Each structure stands twice: as structure tokens, then as C-alpha cells.
């Protein structure tokens, strides 16, 4: 039944407000501006050799893709404070881990949360994220990387994300 679960994304209020603002801007002004650019380029004549037209159409595709991404992300979102660390790896916590012999500090969650920080972000649905989710400080596991290599991980610390 796991495939039937709705995947909820955790975001801070700041991240939610920023992404919602971007979506609103792109959905209205972004679409209007690109439509004007396409129309202006269309009026220049032959569309086959019209670089401005093709550039505007490419930009339109990028805007629409970002709108779809943001709409999907914000559809099933949980907004709130970062979960307080209790020494257990969970979405929204900062993890210090020994990964294949190297210490690494990263945020577990959505990359949009960490905008403006220096944290590397791993999704909880990534192979490593899924493997360490729910582990306690001191626990070890092994996960299989996309290249097929088995990688050992030990959770050293779990901290509250403070932005």
C-alpha cells in the first residue's frame, strides 16, 4: 500500500511563502510577459529563422515546467517549524554521518528548504535518505547507490534544522 500513500513535503513557512510567491508571479506576470515576447517575435516574420521567437518559446517551456513543479510541490505540503531533534533521523533534520569513511553534514528533506544555506540536501526518498530515515545516532546501515555500489553509513549526530 506504500504506493497509495500521498507523499507530503515539509517546508518552513519562509520556504513556502517564497515558493508560493514565485508560483503566483510566474503564473500571472511570467506568462503575460512571455506571451508578449512571443507575439512581438511572431510579428517579425518568418518563424523558421526567427531566433527571438525560438528563444521566447524555449523560455515559455521553462516557465511552464517551473509552474508545474511548484504546483506539484505545494499541493501536498506541510508547513511548520523544523522537527526538534530527538536523535532520530527524520525529514527536516540536519544529519552528520560517516558515509563510506567520510564525514558529511546534510539536511534530509526537500532542496527548497535549504535555499540560502550551505547545506547539501538529500531527499528522504533517495537511496541514502530512505536507508537512514528512522535511524538513531550511532546506528549503521548499508544502501545501494544508483551505480550499484553498496555504501556504508553511520549516523553520528542528528540536529534540529535552524535555517
C-alpha positions in Angstrom: 0.0 0.0 0.0 3.0 2.3 0.1 2.4 3.3 -3.5 -1.0 4.7 -2.5 0.4 7.0 0.2 0.3 10.7 -0.5 3.8 12.0 -0.2 3.8 15.1 2.0 6.6 17.6 1.7 7.7 19.5 4.7 8.6 23.2 4.2 9.3 26.0 6.6 6.9 29.0 6.4 9.6 31.1 4.8 10.2 28.5 2.1 6.5 28.1 1.5 6.0 31.8 1.2 8.9 32.2 -1.2 7.8 29.3 -3.4 4.1 30.4 -3.4 5.2 34.0 -4.4 7.3 32.6 -7.2 4.4 30.5 -8.4 2.0 33.4 -8.3 4.4 35.7 -10.2 5.2 33.1 -12.9 1.5 32.2 -13.3 0.5 35.8 -14.0 3.3 38.2 -14.9 5.6 35.5 -16.2 3.0 34.1 -18.6 1.9 37.6 -19.7 5.5 38.7 -20.4 6.4 35.7 -22.4 3.2 35.8 -24.4 4.1 39.4 -25.3 7.6 38.4 -26.3 6.3 35.5 -28.5 3.8 37.8 -30.2 6.4 40.5 -30.8 8.8 37.9 -32.3 6.0 36.4 -34.4 5.3 39.8 -36.0 8.9 39.9 -37.2 8.1 37.4 -39.9 9.5 34.0 -40.9 9.3 31.9 -37.8 11.8 29.2 -39.1 14.7 31.6 -38.9 13.5 33.8 -36.1 15.9 33.4 -33.2 13.9 35.7 -30.9 10.7 33.6 -31.4 12.5 30.3 -30.7 14.2 31.8 -27.6 10.9 33.0 -26.3 9.2 29.6 -26.9 12.1 27.9 -25.1 11.7 30.4 -22.2 7.9 29.7 -22.2 8.6 26.0 -21.8 10.9 26.6 -18.9 8.3 28.8 -17.2 5.6 26.2 -17.6 7.8 23.5 -16.3 8.7 25.5 -13.2 4.9 26.3 -12.7 4.2 22.5 -12.9 7.0 21.7 -10.5 5.9 24.3 -7.9 2.2 23.4 -8.2 3.0 19.7 -7.5 5.4 20.6 -4.7 2.9 22.9 -2.9 -0.1 20.6 -3.5 0.8 18.1 -0.7 2.8 20.4 1.7 3.1 20.5 5.4 4.2 24.0 6.6 5.7 24.4 10.0 8.8 24.5 12.1 11.6 22.0 11.7 11.1 19.0 13.8 13.0 19.1 17.0 15.8 16.6 17.0 15.4 13.6 19.3 18.5 11.8 18.0 16.4 10.1 15.2 16.8 10.8 11.5 13.7 12.3 10.2 12.7 14.7 7.4 13.8 18.3 8.2 16.7 17.3 10.4 20.4 18.0 9.9 22.4 14.8 9.8 26.1 14.3 10.5 27.0 10.9 9.1 30.1 8.9 8.2 29.4 7.9 4.5 31.9 5.5 3.1 34.6 6.7 5.5 34.0 10.4 5.1 32.1 12.7 7.5 29.3 14.6 5.8 26.7 17.1 7.2 23.5 17.5 5.2 19.8 18.3 5.5 17.3 15.5 4.9 14.3 16.8 3.0 13.4 19.0 0.0 16.2 21.1 -1.5 13.8 24.1 -1.5 14.0 24.2 2.3 17.8 24.8 2.3 17.8 27.8 -0.1 20.1 30.4 1.2 22.0 27.9 3.4 25.2 26.0 2.7 23.6 22.6 3.4 23.7 19.8 0.9 20.3 18.3 0.8 19.3 14.6 0.3 15.7 13.6 -0.3 14.2 11.2 2.1 13.2 9.1 -1.0 16.8 9.0 -2.3 18.6 5.6 -1.7 20.6 7.1 1.2 17.8 9.1 2.6 15.4 6.1 2.6 18.2 3.9 4.2 18.9 6.3 7.1 15.3 7.5 7.8 14.4 6.4 11.3 17.9 5.5 12.4 19.2 6.7 15.7 22.6 8.3 16.5 25.2 5.5 16.4 23.3 3.2 14.1 24.7 1.9 10.9 23.3 0.7 7.6 24.3 0.0 4.1 22.5 1.3 1.0 22.9 0.6 -2.7 23.8 3.7 -4.7 22.4 4.2 -8.2 25.7 2.9 -9.7 25.1 -0.4 -7.9 27.8 0.1 -5.3 27.0 -0.7 -1.6 27.8 2.2 0.6 28.1 2.1 4.4 26.6 4.9 6.5 26.8 5.6 10.2 24.7 8.3 11.8 26.9 10.4 14.0 24.5 13.2 15.0 21.0 14.5 14.3 20.3 18.2 14.9 17.3 20.5 14.6 17.4 22.5 11.3 17.5 26.2 12.1 17.7 27.6 8.6 
